[in-house]
Tab-separated table of C-alpha atoms in Angstrom:
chain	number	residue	atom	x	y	z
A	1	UNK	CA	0.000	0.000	0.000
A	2	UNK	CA	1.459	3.779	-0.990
A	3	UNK	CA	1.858	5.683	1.269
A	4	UNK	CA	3.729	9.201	2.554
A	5	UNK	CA	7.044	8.141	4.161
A	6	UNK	CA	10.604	9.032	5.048
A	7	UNK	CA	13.001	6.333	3.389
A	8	UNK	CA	15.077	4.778	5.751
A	9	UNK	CA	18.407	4.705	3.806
A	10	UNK	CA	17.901	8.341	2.737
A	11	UNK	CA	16.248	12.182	3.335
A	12	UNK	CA	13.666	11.417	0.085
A	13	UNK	CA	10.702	11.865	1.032
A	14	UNK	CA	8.379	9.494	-1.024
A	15	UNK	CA	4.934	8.753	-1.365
A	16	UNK	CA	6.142	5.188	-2.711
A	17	UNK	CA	9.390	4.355	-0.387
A	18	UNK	CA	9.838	0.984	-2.303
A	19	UNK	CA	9.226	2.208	-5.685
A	20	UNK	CA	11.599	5.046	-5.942
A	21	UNK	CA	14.481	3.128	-4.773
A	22	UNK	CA	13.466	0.307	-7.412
A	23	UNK	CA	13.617	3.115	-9.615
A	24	UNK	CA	16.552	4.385	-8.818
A	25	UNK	CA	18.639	0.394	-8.868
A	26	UNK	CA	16.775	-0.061	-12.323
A	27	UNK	CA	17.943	3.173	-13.353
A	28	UNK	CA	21.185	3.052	-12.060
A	29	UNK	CA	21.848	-0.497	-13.879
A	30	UNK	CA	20.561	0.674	-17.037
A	31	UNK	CA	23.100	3.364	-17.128
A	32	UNK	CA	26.013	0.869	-16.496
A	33	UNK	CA	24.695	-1.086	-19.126
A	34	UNK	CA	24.367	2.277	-21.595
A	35	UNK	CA	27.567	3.521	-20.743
A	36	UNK	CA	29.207	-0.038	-21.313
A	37	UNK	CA	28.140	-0.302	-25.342
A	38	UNK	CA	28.600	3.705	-25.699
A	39	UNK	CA	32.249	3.241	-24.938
A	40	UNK	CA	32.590	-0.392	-26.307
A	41	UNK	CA	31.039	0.735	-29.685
A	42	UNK	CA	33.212	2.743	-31.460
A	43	UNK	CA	36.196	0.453	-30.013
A	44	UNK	CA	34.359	-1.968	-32.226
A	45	UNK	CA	34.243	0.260	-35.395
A	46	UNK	CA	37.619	0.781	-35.145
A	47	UNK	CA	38.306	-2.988	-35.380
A	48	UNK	CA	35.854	-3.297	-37.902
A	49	UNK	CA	36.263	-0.332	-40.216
A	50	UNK	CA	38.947	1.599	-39.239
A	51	UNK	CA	38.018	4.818	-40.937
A	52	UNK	CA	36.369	8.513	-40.348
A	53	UNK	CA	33.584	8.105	-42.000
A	54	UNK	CA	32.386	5.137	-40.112
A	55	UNK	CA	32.839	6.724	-36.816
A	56	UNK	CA	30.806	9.613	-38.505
A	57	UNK	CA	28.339	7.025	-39.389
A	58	UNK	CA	28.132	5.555	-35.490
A	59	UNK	CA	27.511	9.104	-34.149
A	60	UNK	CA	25.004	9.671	-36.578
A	61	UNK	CA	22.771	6.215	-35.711
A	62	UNK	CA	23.141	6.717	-32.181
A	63	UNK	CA	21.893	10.558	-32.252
A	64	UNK	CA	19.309	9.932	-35.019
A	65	UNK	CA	16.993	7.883	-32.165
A	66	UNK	CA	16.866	11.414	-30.353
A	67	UNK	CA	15.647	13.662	-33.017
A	68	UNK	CA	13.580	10.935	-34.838
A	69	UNK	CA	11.674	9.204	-31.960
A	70	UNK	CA	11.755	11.180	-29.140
A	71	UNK	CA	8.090	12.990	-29.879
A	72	UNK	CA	6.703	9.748	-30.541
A	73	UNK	CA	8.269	8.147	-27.482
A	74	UNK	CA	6.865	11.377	-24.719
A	75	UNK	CA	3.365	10.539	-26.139
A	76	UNK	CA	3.443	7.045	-25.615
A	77	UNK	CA	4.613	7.389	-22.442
A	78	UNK	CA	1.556	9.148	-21.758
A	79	UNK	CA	-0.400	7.012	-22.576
A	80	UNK	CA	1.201	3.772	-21.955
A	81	UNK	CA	1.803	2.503	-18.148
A	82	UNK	CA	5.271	4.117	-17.752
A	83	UNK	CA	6.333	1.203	-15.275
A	84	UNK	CA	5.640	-1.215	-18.621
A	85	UNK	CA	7.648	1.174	-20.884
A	86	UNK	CA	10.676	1.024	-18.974
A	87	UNK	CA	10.426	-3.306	-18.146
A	88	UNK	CA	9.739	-3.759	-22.223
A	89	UNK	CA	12.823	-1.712	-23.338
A	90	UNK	CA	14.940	-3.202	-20.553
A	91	UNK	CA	14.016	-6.390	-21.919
A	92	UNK	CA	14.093	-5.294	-25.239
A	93	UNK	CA	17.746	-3.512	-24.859
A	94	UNK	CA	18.959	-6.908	-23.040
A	95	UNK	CA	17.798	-8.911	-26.234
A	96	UNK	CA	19.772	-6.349	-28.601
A	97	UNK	CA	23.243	-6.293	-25.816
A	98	UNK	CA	23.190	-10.037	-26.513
A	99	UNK	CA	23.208	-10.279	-30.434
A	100	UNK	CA	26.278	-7.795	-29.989
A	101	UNK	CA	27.619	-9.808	-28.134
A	102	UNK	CA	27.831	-12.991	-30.050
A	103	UNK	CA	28.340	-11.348	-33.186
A	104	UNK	CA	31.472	-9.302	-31.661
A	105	UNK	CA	32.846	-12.377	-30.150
A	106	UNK	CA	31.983	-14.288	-33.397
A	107	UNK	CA	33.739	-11.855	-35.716
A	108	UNK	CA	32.900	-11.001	-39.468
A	109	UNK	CA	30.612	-8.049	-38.212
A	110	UNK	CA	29.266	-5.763	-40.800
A	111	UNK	CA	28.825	-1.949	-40.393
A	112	UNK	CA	25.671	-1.879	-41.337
A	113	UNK	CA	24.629	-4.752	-38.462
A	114	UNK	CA	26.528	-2.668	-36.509
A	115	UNK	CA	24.837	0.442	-36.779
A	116	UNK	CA	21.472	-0.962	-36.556
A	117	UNK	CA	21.703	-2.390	-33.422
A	118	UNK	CA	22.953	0.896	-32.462
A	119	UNK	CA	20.283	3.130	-33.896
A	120	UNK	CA	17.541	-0.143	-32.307
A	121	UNK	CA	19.537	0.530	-28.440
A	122	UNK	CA	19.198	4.283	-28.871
A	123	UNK	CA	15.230	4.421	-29.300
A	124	UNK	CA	14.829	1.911	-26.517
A	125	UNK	CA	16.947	4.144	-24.491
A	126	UNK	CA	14.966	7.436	-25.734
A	127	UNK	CA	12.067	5.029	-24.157
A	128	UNK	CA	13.290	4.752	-21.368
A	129	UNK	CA	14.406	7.871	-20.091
A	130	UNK	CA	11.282	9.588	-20.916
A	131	UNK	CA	9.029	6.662	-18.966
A	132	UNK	CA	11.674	7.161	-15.969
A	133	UNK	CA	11.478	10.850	-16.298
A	134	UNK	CA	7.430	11.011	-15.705
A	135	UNK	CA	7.041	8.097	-13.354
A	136	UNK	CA	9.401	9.720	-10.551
A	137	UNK	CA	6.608	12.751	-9.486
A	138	UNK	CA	4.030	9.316	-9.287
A	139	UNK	CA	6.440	8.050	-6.602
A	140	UNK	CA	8.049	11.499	-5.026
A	141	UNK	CA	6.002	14.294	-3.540
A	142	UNK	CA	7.012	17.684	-5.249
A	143	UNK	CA	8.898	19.299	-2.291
A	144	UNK	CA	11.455	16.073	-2.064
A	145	UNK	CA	11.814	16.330	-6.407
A	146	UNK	CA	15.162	18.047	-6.221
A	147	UNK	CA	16.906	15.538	-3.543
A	148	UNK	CA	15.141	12.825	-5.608
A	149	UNK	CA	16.171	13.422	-8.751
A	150	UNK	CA	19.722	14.821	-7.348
A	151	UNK	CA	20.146	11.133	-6.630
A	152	UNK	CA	18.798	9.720	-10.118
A	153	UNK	CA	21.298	11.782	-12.041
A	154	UNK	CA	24.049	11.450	-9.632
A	155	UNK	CA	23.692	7.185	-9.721
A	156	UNK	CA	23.653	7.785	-13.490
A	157	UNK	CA	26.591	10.036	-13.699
A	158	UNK	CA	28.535	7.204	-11.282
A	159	UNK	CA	27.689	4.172	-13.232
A	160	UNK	CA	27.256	5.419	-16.857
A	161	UNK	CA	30.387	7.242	-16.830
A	162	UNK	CA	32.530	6.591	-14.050
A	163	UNK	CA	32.019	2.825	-14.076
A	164	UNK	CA	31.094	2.527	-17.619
A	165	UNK	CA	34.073	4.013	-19.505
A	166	UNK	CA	36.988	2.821	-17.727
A	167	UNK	CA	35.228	-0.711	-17.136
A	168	UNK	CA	34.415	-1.098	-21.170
A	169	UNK	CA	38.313	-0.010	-22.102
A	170	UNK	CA	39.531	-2.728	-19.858
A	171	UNK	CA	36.701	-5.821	-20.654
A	172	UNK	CA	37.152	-4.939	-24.370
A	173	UNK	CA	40.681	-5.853	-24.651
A	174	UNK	CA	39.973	-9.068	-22.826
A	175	UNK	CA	36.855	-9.915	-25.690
A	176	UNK	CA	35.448	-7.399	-28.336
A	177	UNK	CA	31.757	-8.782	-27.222
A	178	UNK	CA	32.348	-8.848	-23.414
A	179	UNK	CA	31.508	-5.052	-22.715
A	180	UNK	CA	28.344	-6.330	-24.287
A	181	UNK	CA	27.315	-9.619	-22.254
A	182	UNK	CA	28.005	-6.890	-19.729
A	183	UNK	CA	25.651	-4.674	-21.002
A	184	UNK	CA	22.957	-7.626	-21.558
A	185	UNK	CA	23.388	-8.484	-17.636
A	186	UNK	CA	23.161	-5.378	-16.536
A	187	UNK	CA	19.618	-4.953	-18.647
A	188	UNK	CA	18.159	-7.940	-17.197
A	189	UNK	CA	19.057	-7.189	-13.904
A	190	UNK	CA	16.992	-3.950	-14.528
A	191	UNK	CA	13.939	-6.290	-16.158
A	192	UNK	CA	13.655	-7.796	-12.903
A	193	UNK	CA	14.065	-4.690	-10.337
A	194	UNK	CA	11.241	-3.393	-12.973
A	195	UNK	CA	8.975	-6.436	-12.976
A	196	UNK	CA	7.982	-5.823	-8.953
A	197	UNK	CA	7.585	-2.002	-9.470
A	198	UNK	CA	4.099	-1.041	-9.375
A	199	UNK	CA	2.025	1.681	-11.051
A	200	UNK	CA	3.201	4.417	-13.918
A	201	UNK	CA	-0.035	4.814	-15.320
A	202	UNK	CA	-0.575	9.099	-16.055
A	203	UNK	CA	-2.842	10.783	-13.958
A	204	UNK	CA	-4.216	13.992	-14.718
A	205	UNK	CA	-7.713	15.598	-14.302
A	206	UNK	CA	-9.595	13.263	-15.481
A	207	UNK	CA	-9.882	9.353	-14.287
A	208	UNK	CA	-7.287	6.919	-15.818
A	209	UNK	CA	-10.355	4.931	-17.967
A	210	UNK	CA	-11.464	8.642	-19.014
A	211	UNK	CA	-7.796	9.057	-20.157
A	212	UNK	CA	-7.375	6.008	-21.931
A	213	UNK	CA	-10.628	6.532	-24.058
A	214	UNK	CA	-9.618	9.702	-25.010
A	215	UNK	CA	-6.312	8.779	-25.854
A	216	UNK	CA	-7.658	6.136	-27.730
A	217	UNK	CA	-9.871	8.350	-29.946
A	218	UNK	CA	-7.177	10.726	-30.772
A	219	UNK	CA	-3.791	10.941	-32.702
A	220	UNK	CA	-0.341	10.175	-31.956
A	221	UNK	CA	0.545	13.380	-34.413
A	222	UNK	CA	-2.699	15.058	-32.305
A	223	UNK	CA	-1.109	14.633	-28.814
A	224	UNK	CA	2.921	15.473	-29.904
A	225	UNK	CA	1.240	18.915	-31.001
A	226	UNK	CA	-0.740	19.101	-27.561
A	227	UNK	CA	2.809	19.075	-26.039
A	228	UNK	CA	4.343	21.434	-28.057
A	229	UNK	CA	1.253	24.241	-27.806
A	230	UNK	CA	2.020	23.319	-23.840
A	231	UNK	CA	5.265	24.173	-23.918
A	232	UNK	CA	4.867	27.470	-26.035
A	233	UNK	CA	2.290	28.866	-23.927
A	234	UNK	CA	4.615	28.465	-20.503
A	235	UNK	CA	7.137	31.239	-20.517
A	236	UNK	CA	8.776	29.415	-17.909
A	237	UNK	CA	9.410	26.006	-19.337
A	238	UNK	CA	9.667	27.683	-23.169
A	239	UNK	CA	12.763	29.882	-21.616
A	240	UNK	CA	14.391	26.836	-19.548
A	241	UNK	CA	14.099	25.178	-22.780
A	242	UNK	CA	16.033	27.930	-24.642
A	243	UNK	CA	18.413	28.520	-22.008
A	244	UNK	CA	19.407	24.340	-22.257
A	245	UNK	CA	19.771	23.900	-25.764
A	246	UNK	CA	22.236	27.178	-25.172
A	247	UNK	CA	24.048	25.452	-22.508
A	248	UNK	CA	24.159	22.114	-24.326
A	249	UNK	CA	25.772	24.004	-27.653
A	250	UNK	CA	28.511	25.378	-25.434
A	251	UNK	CA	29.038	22.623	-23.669
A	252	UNK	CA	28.912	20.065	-26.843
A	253	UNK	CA	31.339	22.874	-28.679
A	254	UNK	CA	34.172	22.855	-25.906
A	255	UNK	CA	34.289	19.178	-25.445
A	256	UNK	CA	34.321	18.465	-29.202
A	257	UNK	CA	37.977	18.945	-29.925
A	258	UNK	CA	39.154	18.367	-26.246
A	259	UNK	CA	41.082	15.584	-26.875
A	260	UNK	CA	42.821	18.030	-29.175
A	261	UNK	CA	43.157	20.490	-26.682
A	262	UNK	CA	44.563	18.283	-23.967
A	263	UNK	CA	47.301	16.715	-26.770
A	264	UNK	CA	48.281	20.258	-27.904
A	265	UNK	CA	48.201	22.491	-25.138
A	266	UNK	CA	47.974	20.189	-22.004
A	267	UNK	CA	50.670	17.832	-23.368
A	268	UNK	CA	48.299	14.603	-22.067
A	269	UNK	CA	48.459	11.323	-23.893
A	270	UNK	CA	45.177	8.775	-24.045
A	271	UNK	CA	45.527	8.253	-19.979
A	272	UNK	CA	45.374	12.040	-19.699
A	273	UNK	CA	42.408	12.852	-21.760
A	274	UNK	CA	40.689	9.819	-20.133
A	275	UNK	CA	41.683	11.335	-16.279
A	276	UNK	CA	40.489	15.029	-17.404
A	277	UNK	CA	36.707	13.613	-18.412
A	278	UNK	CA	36.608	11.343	-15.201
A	279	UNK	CA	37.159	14.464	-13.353
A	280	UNK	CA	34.185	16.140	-15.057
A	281	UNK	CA	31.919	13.163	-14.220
A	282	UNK	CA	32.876	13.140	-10.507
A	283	UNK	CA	31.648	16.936	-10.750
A	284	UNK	CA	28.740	16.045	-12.076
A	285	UNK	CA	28.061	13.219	-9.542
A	286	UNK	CA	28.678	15.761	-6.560
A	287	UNK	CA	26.492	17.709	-7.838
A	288	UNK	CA	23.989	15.175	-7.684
A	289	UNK	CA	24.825	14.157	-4.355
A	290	UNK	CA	24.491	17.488	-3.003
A	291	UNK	CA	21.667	18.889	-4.932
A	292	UNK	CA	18.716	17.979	-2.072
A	293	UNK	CA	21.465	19.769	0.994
A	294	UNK	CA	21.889	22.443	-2.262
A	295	UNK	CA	18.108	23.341	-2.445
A	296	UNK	CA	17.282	23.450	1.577
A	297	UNK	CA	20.075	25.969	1.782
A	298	UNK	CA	19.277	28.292	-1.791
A	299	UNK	CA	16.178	29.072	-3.122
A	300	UNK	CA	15.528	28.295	-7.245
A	301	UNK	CA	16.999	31.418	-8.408
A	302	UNK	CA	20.586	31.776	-6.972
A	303	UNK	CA	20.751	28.246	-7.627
A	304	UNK	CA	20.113	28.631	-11.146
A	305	UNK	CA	22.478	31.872	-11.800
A	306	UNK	CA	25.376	29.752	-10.093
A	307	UNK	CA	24.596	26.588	-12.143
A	308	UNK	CA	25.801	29.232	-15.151
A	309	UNK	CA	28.101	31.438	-13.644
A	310	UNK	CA	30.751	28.807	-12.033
A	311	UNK	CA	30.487	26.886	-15.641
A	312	UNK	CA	30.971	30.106	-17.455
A	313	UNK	CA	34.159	30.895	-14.808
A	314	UNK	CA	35.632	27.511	-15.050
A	315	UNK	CA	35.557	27.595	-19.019
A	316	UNK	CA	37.177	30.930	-19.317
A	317	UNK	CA	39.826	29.294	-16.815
A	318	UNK	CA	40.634	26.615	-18.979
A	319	UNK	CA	41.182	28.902	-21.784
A	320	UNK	CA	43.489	31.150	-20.512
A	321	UNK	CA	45.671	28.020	-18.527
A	322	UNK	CA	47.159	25.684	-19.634
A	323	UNK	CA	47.601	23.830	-16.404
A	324	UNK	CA	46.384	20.153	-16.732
A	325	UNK	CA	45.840	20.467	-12.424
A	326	UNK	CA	44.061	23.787	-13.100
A	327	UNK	CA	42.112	22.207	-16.436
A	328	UNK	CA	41.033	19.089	-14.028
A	329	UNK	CA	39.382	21.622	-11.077
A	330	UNK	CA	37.386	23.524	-13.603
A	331	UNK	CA	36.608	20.647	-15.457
A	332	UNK	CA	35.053	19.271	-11.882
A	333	UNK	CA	32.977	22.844	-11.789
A	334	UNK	CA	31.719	22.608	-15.121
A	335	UNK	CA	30.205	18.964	-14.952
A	336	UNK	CA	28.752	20.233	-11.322
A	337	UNK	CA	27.498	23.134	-12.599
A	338	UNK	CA	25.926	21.365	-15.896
A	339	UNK	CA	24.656	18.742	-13.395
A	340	UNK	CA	23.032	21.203	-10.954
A	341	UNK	CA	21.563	22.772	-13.709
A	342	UNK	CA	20.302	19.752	-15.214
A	343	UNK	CA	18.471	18.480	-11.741
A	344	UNK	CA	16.945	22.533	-10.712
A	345	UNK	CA	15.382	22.632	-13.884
A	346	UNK	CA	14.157	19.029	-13.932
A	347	UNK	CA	12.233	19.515	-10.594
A	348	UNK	CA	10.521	22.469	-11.543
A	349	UNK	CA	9.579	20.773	-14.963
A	350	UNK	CA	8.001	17.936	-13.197
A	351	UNK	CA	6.297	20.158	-10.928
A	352	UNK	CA	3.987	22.317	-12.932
A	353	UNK	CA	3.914	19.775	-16.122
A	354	UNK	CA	0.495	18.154	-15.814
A	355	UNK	CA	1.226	14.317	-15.003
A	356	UNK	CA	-0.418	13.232	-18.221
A	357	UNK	CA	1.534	15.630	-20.482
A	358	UNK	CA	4.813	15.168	-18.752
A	359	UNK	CA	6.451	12.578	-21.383
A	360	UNK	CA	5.236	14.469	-24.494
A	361	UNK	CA	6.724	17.976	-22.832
A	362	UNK	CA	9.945	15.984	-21.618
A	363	UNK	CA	10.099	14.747	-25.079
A	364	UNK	CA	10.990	18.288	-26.484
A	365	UNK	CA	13.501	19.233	-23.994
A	366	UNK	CA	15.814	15.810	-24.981
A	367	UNK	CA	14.657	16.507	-28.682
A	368	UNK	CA	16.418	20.292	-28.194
A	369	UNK	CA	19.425	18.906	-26.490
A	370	UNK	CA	19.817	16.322	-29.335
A	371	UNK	CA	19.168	18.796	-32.193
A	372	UNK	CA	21.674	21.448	-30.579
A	373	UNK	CA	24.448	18.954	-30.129
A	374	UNK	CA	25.840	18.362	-33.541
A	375	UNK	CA	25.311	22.582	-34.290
A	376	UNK	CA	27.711	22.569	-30.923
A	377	UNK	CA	30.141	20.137	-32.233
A	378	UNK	CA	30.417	22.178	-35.946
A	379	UNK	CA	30.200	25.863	-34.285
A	380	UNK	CA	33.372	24.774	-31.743
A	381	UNK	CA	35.135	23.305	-34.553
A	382	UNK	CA	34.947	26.254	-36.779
A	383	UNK	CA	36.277	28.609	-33.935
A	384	UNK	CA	38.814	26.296	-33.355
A	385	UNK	CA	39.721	26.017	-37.212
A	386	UNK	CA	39.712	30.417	-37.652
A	387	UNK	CA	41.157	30.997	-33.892
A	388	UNK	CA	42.944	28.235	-31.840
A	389	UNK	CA	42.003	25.372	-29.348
A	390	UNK	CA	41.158	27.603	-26.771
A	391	UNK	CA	38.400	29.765	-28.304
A	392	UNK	CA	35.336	27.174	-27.970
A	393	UNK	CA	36.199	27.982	-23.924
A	394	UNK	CA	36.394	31.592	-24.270
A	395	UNK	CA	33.462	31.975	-26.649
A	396	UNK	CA	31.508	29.815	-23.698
A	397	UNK	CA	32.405	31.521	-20.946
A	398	UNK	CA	30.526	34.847	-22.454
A	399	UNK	CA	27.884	33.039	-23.361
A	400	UNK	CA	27.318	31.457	-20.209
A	401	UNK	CA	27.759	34.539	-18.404
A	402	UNK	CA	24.857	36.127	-20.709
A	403	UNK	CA	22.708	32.856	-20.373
A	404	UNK	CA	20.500	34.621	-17.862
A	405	UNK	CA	19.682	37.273	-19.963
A	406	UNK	CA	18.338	34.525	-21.957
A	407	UNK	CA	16.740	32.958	-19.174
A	408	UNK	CA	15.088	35.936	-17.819
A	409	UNK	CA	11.319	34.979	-18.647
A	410	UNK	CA	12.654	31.437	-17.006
A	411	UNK	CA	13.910	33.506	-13.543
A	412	UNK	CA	11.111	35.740	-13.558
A	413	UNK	CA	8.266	32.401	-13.271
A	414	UNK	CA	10.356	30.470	-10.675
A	415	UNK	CA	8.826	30.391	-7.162
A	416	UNK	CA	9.978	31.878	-4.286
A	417	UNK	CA	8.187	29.194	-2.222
A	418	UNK	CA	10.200	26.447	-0.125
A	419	UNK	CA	8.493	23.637	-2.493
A	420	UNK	CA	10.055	23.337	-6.052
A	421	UNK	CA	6.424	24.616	-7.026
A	422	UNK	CA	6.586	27.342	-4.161
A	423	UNK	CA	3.886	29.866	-4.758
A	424	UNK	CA	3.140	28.893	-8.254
A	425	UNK	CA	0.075	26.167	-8.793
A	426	UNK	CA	0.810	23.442	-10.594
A	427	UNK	CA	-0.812	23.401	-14.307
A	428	UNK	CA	-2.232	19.548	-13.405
A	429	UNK	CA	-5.973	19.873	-12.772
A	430	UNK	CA	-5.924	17.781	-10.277
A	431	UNK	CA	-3.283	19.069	-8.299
């Protein structure tokens, strides 16, 4: 039976205790698993086609998931028990793992095969995230959101990355398809934490049957607009929107010639490069960690501005040092602040999106980060081609410093309130 509780092993406050830590185990497994064939992948294209245009070719099948199914994928969710979304692509993701890995191990692997299991992973994952990203304010009361998904993002950032990367690198030179028996494990692991979570059905105004038949009656095309005109008519949302595909363009743009950067001007090898983005992820994981202590201390607002002015600092350090010490601290600051970012605006997302709209609205925030990444990665290269390795910094740090101009519609809507939704009512009718 739900009900309102205080989780023993943590300060969550939940209106499911059991269900948000399965959430969080399934969740953290499934990043493990995602961060094991992410790394693993193009160690295989290299052994299978050792050429630029077939890593060009992997980036492109693993982004094309994002900005091809991610609509369809938020209004699913809505209508689809988000619980069941996440246990089918788990299973579903496990299934795909496991061909890799025979065919890896087997040898004779064909690009083609190769990307297709990619691009088939990717939309599972789009899947997913979005199911995972509605279900949590089913299981979390609005005032714990922050500390709850603080801890989501932060067991992400610690198994998808820095698990995940290192792990892969090592397996893979024992057995091209190990990282990906791995990777199947680690999805069926998450198929059964899934299997004993209950509910994930969308509640909004009206009763669930009441949902369903209309849902029924209308249009997948019908209800991807619905989220859209949502998300235009909240100045709020529309600006935090703006603001991240902004951040996720600077971002995207620095780290895309990095490894560059750390060759030319740190003087790093492989190990170097590798050390410099663990550092980032441990940021980023911290940030997580501390995000509920974070948000009991500082309201919305301050927390926002400092999410974008201690990136914005630590980028324009890195471009005037050339300190590999000094590049690993700021590197830390910039994965914290992207991370504290990332969980602020998540919470107040998820507490004024109406229950049964959150996966189609969710949907357009990943479909912006996804569309804004590859603009990132060609803008930083150009300033790198017409002014040097350290411009893609520089160039972010002013942005990032002017982001709250950007964001000002965004600063002006958040509450004041102790609650992520503070003084402003929640959009969900039956809130």
């Amino acid at each position: 039976m739900r009900r309102r509780a205080r989780c023993s092993d943590d300060s969550v406050r939940t209106v499911d205790p059991g269900g948000f830590r399965k959430l969080v185990a399934a969740t953290a497994v499934s990043r493990l698993g995602d961060g094991l064939h992410l790394t693993a992948l193009p160690l295989l294209i290299a052994g299978v086609a050792p050429d630029p245009t077939a890593f060009a070719g992997m980036a492109v099948a693993q982004a094309l998931p994002w900005l091809l199914v991610s609509l369809p994928a938020g209004a699913l969710v809505d209508r689809l028990d988000r619980r069941l979304v996440m246990t089918v692509s788990a299973a579903l993701q496990c299934l795909l793992a496991a061909v890799l890995a025979v065919a890896a191990t087997a040898g004779g692997l064909q690009l083609p095969t190769v990307y297709a299991l990619a691009f088939a992973l990717g939309c599972c994952q789009t899947f997913a995230e979005n199911a995972a990203t509605a279900l949590l304010p089913q299981l979390v009361p609005v005032d714990a959101l922050p500390t709850a998904n603080g801890r989501l993002v932060g067991a992400e950032i610690v198994t998808g990355q820095l698990i995940a990367v290192p792990l892969a690198g090592v397996v893979f030179v024992v057995s091209p398809g190990l990282p990906f028996l791995l990777d199947a494990l680690t999805f069926a692991l998450a198929f059964l934490v899934l299997l004993s979570l209950r509910g994930g059905r969308a509640r909004g105004g009206r009763a669930t049957g009441e949902v369903a038949r209309a849902a029924s009656a209308s249009t997948l095309r019908r209800e991807i607009r619905e989220g859209l005109r949502w998300l235009a008519a909240d100045p709020a949302c529309r600006s935090l929107a703006a603001v991240g595909g902004v951040i996720n363009t600077v971002i995207t743009g620095c780290f895309a010639t990095f490894a560059l950067f750390t060759v030319e001007i740190l003087h790093t090898g492989e190990v170097g490069y590798g050390l410099l983005m663990w550092a980032s992820a441990a940021g980023g994981a911290a940030a997580g960690l501390a995000a509920g202590s974070a948000r009991r201390r500082l309201r919305h607002r301050p927390l926002l501005l400092l999410s974008l002015w201690v990136p914005a600092v630590a980028s324009l350090a890195i471009g005037l040092s050339g300190n590999v010490v000094v590049t690993a601290a700021m590197l830390a600051l910039v994965g914290f602040g992207g991370t504290t970012w990332t969980v602020v605006t998540l919470s107040l997302r998820q507490s004024v999106i109406p229950r049964h709209f959150q996966g189609r609205v969710m949907s357009v925030f990943r479909l912006l980060s996804a569309g804004t990444a590859p603009i990132g990665a060609v803008l930083g290269a150009m300033l790198v081609d017409h002014f040097g390795l350290r411009t893609p910094w520089l160039v972010g740090a002013a942005v990032l410093l002017l982001a709250p101009g950007l964001a000002g519609p965004a600063l002006a809507a958040v509450p004041t309130g102790e609650g992520p939704a503070g003084d402003r009512k929640s959009a969900d009718p039956a809130a």
